[in-house]
Amino acid sequence: FLLPSLVCCITQLLLPTVNTLLMSFQKVSLLGSEKEYVGLDNYARLFGDEGFGRAAGFTLLTLLVRLFVVALVPLLLAWAAGQFGRPLRLGLRIFLTLPVVFFVPVAIAVAWLLSLNPANGLFPFGRSWLASPASARSTLLFIDALYLFGLASGLGLMVYLPLWRRSADTPQPTFREVSKPMLATWALGILGVIVLT
């Protein structure tokens, strides 16, 4: 049963990663098949570029914002929703499942156009916030966090809410009963966000 997954992991993750690592020590022509071994020259040029530090800092900042959203929002939202009655819980789960369904590149592109288009976007303040160097970084972080908020909330309610649910014939579970599956799911969510970023 595990063999198909193992084959997929090897062919889709391990081999491309090894191939990328080997290519990083070569000078590769994108137009031809010529490859020249250059050792650590590519890394020296990369780390010597001042843009690398800015890019790495922005990636770290993006990771911290995403971790904050994924680590806290789903847990708090699921716990709060668990205190409501069944109709409100069900409506909230359906509403927050929509970002999960539409988590595709086309939906992200449409959301960006609707939000940042200077003519008819949600923030029609003349020049696009992404066009200004002063506001581009914070705008990117805001949109990323906002979209991830919807995704994390939907997934969080699907995963965490059943742990806190109340029903007429089932008593409210204790924290000890839900802590292990909740912490395991929480840790997988954190790991997933790190890999995604």
Tab-separated table of N, CA, C and O in Angstrom, residues 115-163:
chain	number	residue	atom	x	y	z
A	115	SER	N	-8.586	43.405	-5.788
A	115	SER	CA	-8.149	44.187	-4.628
A	115	SER	C	-7.288	45.372	-5.017
A	115	SER	O	-7.417	46.454	-4.421
A	116	LEU	N	-6.420	45.216	-5.997
A	116	LEU	CA	-5.396	46.226	-6.240
A	116	LEU	C	-5.556	47.000	-7.538
A	116	LEU	O	-4.752	47.875	-7.824
A	117	ASN	N	-6.575	46.695	-8.313
A	117	ASN	CA	-6.779	47.445	-9.543
A	117	ASN	C	-7.134	48.885	-9.194
A	117	ASN	O	-8.120	49.141	-8.503
A	118	PRO	N	-6.345	49.888	-9.622
A	118	PRO	CA	-6.607	51.272	-9.237
A	118	PRO	C	-7.964	51.788	-9.703
A	118	PRO	O	-8.541	52.674	-9.081
A	119	ALA	N	-8.480	51.219	-10.807
A	119	ALA	CA	-9.737	51.737	-11.352
A	119	ALA	C	-10.952	51.231	-10.588
A	119	ALA	O	-11.839	52.005	-10.219
A	120	ASN	N	-11.017	49.922	-10.332
A	120	ASN	CA	-12.232	49.381	-9.729
A	120	ASN	C	-11.953	48.350	-8.644
A	120	ASN	O	-12.776	47.494	-8.376
A	121	GLY	N	-10.799	48.409	-8.010
A	121	GLY	CA	-10.474	47.454	-6.972
A	121	GLY	C	-11.068	47.832	-5.625
A	121	GLY	O	-11.709	48.871	-5.470
A	122	LEU	N	-10.869	46.964	-4.653
A	122	LEU	CA	-11.364	47.236	-3.310
A	122	LEU	C	-10.615	48.391	-2.653
A	122	LEU	O	-11.115	49.014	-1.728
A	123	PHE	N	-9.400	48.649	-3.133
A	123	PHE	CA	-8.597	49.742	-2.589
A	123	PHE	C	-8.280	50.739	-3.701
A	123	PHE	O	-7.133	50.875	-4.111
A	124	PRO	N	-9.284	51.445	-4.236
A	124	PRO	CA	-9.052	52.336	-5.389
A	124	PRO	C	-8.484	53.681	-4.964
A	124	PRO	O	-9.160	54.685	-4.951
A	125	PHE	N	-7.217	53.681	-4.601
A	125	PHE	CA	-6.577	54.917	-4.146
A	125	PHE	C	-5.582	55.425	-5.172
A	125	PHE	O	-4.477	55.827	-4.844
A	126	GLY	N	-5.958	55.401	-6.423
A	126	GLY	CA	-5.045	55.886	-7.453
A	126	GLY	C	-4.026	54.828	-7.808
A	126	GLY	O	-4.362	53.743	-8.236
A	127	ARG	N	-2.768	55.136	-7.579
A	127	ARG	CA	-1.694	54.234	-7.958
A	127	ARG	C	-1.751	52.946	-7.136
A	127	ARG	O	-2.035	52.960	-5.951
A	128	SER	N	-1.489	51.833	-7.796
A	128	SER	CA	-1.533	50.551	-7.112
A	128	SER	C	-0.530	50.519	-5.962
A	128	SER	O	0.584	51.009	-6.080
A	129	TRP	N	-0.952	49.915	-4.867
A	129	TRP	CA	-0.057	49.803	-3.717
A	129	TRP	C	1.161	48.954	-4.032
A	129	TRP	O	2.187	49.072	-3.382
A	130	LEU	N	1.051	48.064	-5.010
A	130	LEU	CA	2.197	47.247	-5.385
A	130	LEU	C	3.195	48.017	-6.232
A	130	LEU	O	4.353	47.633	-6.324
A	131	ALA	N	2.753	49.101	-6.865
A	131	ALA	CA	3.652	49.870	-7.720
A	131	ALA	C	4.569	50.774	-6.919
A	131	ALA	O	5.611	51.204	-7.405
A	132	SER	N	4.206	51.074	-5.696
A	132	SER	CA	5.013	51.969	-4.864
A	132	SER	C	6.030	51.165	-4.059
A	132	SER	O	5.659	50.251	-3.312
A	133	PRO	N	7.312	51.472	-4.169
A	133	PRO	CA	8.321	50.735	-3.382
A	133	PRO	C	8.096	50.846	-1.878
A	133	PRO	O	8.454	49.946	-1.131
A	134	ALA	N	7.490	51.950	-1.440
A	134	ALA	CA	7.283	52.143	-0.011
A	134	ALA	C	6.210	51.213	0.552
A	134	ALA	O	6.271	50.815	1.712
A	135	SER	N	5.223	50.871	-0.256
A	135	SER	CA	4.109	50.076	0.261
A	135	SER	C	4.036	48.668	-0.314
A	135	SER	O	3.184	47.884	0.098
A	136	ALA	N	4.899	48.327	-1.265
A	136	ALA	CA	4.784	47.028	-1.940
A	136	ALA	C	4.987	45.858	-0.975
A	136	ALA	O	4.226	44.887	-0.992
A	137	ARG	N	6.003	45.943	-0.118
A	137	ARG	CA	6.277	44.825	0.806
A	137	ARG	C	5.113	44.583	1.762
A	137	ARG	O	4.662	43.453	1.942
A	138	SER	N	4.620	45.650	2.382
A	138	SER	CA	3.521	45.478	3.327
A	138	SER	C	2.244	45.045	2.618
A	138	SER	O	1.446	44.285	3.179
A	139	THR	N	2.040	45.490	1.373
A	139	THR	CA	0.864	45.066	0.611
A	139	THR	C	0.926	43.577	0.310
A	139	THR	O	-0.071	42.854	0.461
A	140	LEU	N	2.089	43.100	-0.115
A	140	LEU	CA	2.252	41.669	-0.376
A	140	LEU	C	1.994	40.841	0.880
A	140	LEU	O	1.297	39.830	0.839
A	141	LEU	N	2.554	41.276	1.999
A	141	LEU	CA	2.361	40.548	3.250
A	141	LEU	C	0.899	40.559	3.673
A	141	LEU	O	0.366	39.548	4.144
A	142	PHE	N	0.231	41.703	3.499
A	142	PHE	CA	-1.173	41.820	3.888
A	142	PHE	C	-2.047	40.878	3.066
A	142	PHE	O	-2.880	40.151	3.605
A	143	ILE	N	-1.866	40.874	1.745
A	143	ILE	CA	-2.686	40.021	0.882
A	143	ILE	C	-2.397	38.550	1.158
A	143	ILE	O	-3.298	37.720	1.234
A	144	ASP	N	-1.131	38.216	1.327
A	144	ASP	CA	-0.760	36.839	1.610
A	144	ASP	C	-1.377	36.376	2.928
A	144	ASP	O	-1.945	35.287	3.020
A	145	ALA	N	-1.285	37.216	3.964
A	145	ALA	CA	-1.844	36.861	5.265
A	145	ALA	C	-3.363	36.774	5.208
A	145	ALA	O	-3.974	35.889	5.815
A	146	LEU	N	-3.990	37.679	4.458
A	146	LEU	CA	-5.447	37.676	4.353
A	146	LEU	C	-5.940	36.415	3.660
A	146	LEU	O	-6.895	35.777	4.105
A	147	TYR	N	-5.279	36.035	2.575
A	147	TYR	CA	-5.709	34.831	1.867
A	147	TYR	C	-5.412	33.585	2.693
A	147	TYR	O	-6.219	32.669	2.765
A	148	LEU	N	-4.254	33.557	3.336
A	148	LEU	CA	-3.920	32.418	4.175
A	148	LEU	C	-4.852	32.342	5.378
A	148	LEU	O	-5.157	31.261	5.873
A	149	PHE	N	-5.322	33.493	5.848
A	149	PHE	CA	-6.294	33.522	6.944
A	149	PHE	C	-7.556	32.746	6.551
A	149	PHE	O	-8.068	31.936	7.316
A	150	GLY	N	-8.056	33.002	5.333
A	150	GLY	CA	-9.239	32.282	4.878
A	150	GLY	C	-8.986	30.797	4.743
A	150	GLY	O	-9.796	29.965	5.171
A	151	LEU	N	-7.847	30.442	4.165
A	151	LEU	CA	-7.505	29.030	3.985
A	151	LEU	C	-7.320	28.334	5.330
A	151	LEU	O	-7.870	27.255	5.574
A	152	ALA	N	-6.564	28.960	6.232
A	152	ALA	CA	-6.293	28.353	7.538
A	152	ALA	C	-7.567	28.247	8.360
A	152	ALA	O	-7.763	27.269	9.089
A	153	SER	N	-8.446	29.236	8.252
A	153	SER	CA	-9.698	29.190	9.006
A	153	SER	C	-10.568	28.042	8.526
A	153	SER	O	-11.144	27.301	9.334
A	154	GLY	N	-10.676	27.897	7.206
A	154	GLY	CA	-11.484	26.805	6.668
A	154	GLY	C	-10.938	25.444	7.043
A	154	GLY	O	-11.658	24.570	7.534
A	155	LEU	N	-9.634	25.250	6.833
A	155	LEU	CA	-9.021	23.969	7.190
A	155	LEU	C	-9.064	23.736	8.690
A	155	LEU	O	-9.292	22.620	9.152
A	156	GLY	N	-8.835	24.805	9.455
A	156	GLY	CA	-8.861	24.679	10.907
A	156	GLY	C	-10.208	24.243	11.429
A	156	GLY	O	-10.302	23.386	12.323
A	157	LEU	N	-11.275	24.814	10.859
A	157	LEU	CA	-12.604	24.413	11.308
A	157	LEU	C	-12.904	22.964	10.930
A	157	LEU	O	-13.535	22.239	11.691
A	158	MET	N	-12.449	22.551	9.748
A	158	MET	CA	-12.689	21.163	9.347
A	158	MET	C	-11.941	20.183	10.239
A	158	MET	O	-12.415	19.091	10.516
A	159	VAL	N	-10.740	20.581	10.682
A	159	VAL	CA	-9.903	19.660	11.447
A	159	VAL	C	-10.139	19.789	12.950
A	159	VAL	O	-10.322	18.790	13.646
A	160	TYR	N	-10.155	21.004	13.465
A	160	TYR	CA	-10.208	21.204	14.916
A	160	TYR	C	-11.620	21.181	15.495
A	160	TYR	O	-11.817	20.764	16.630
A	161	LEU	N	-12.610	21.646	14.731
A	161	LEU	CA	-13.955	21.759	15.285
A	161	LEU	C	-14.538	20.428	15.726
A	161	LEU	O	-15.185	20.373	16.783
A	162	PRO	N	-14.335	19.333	14.981
A	162	PRO	CA	-14.866	18.056	15.483
A	162	PRO	C	-14.305	17.659	16.848
A	162	PRO	O	-14.954	16.937	17.599
A	163	LEU	N	-13.128	18.138	17.183
A	163	LEU	CA	-12.561	17.814	18.498
A	163	LEU	C	-13.316	18.506	19.628
A	163	LEU	O	-13.378	18.007	20.750
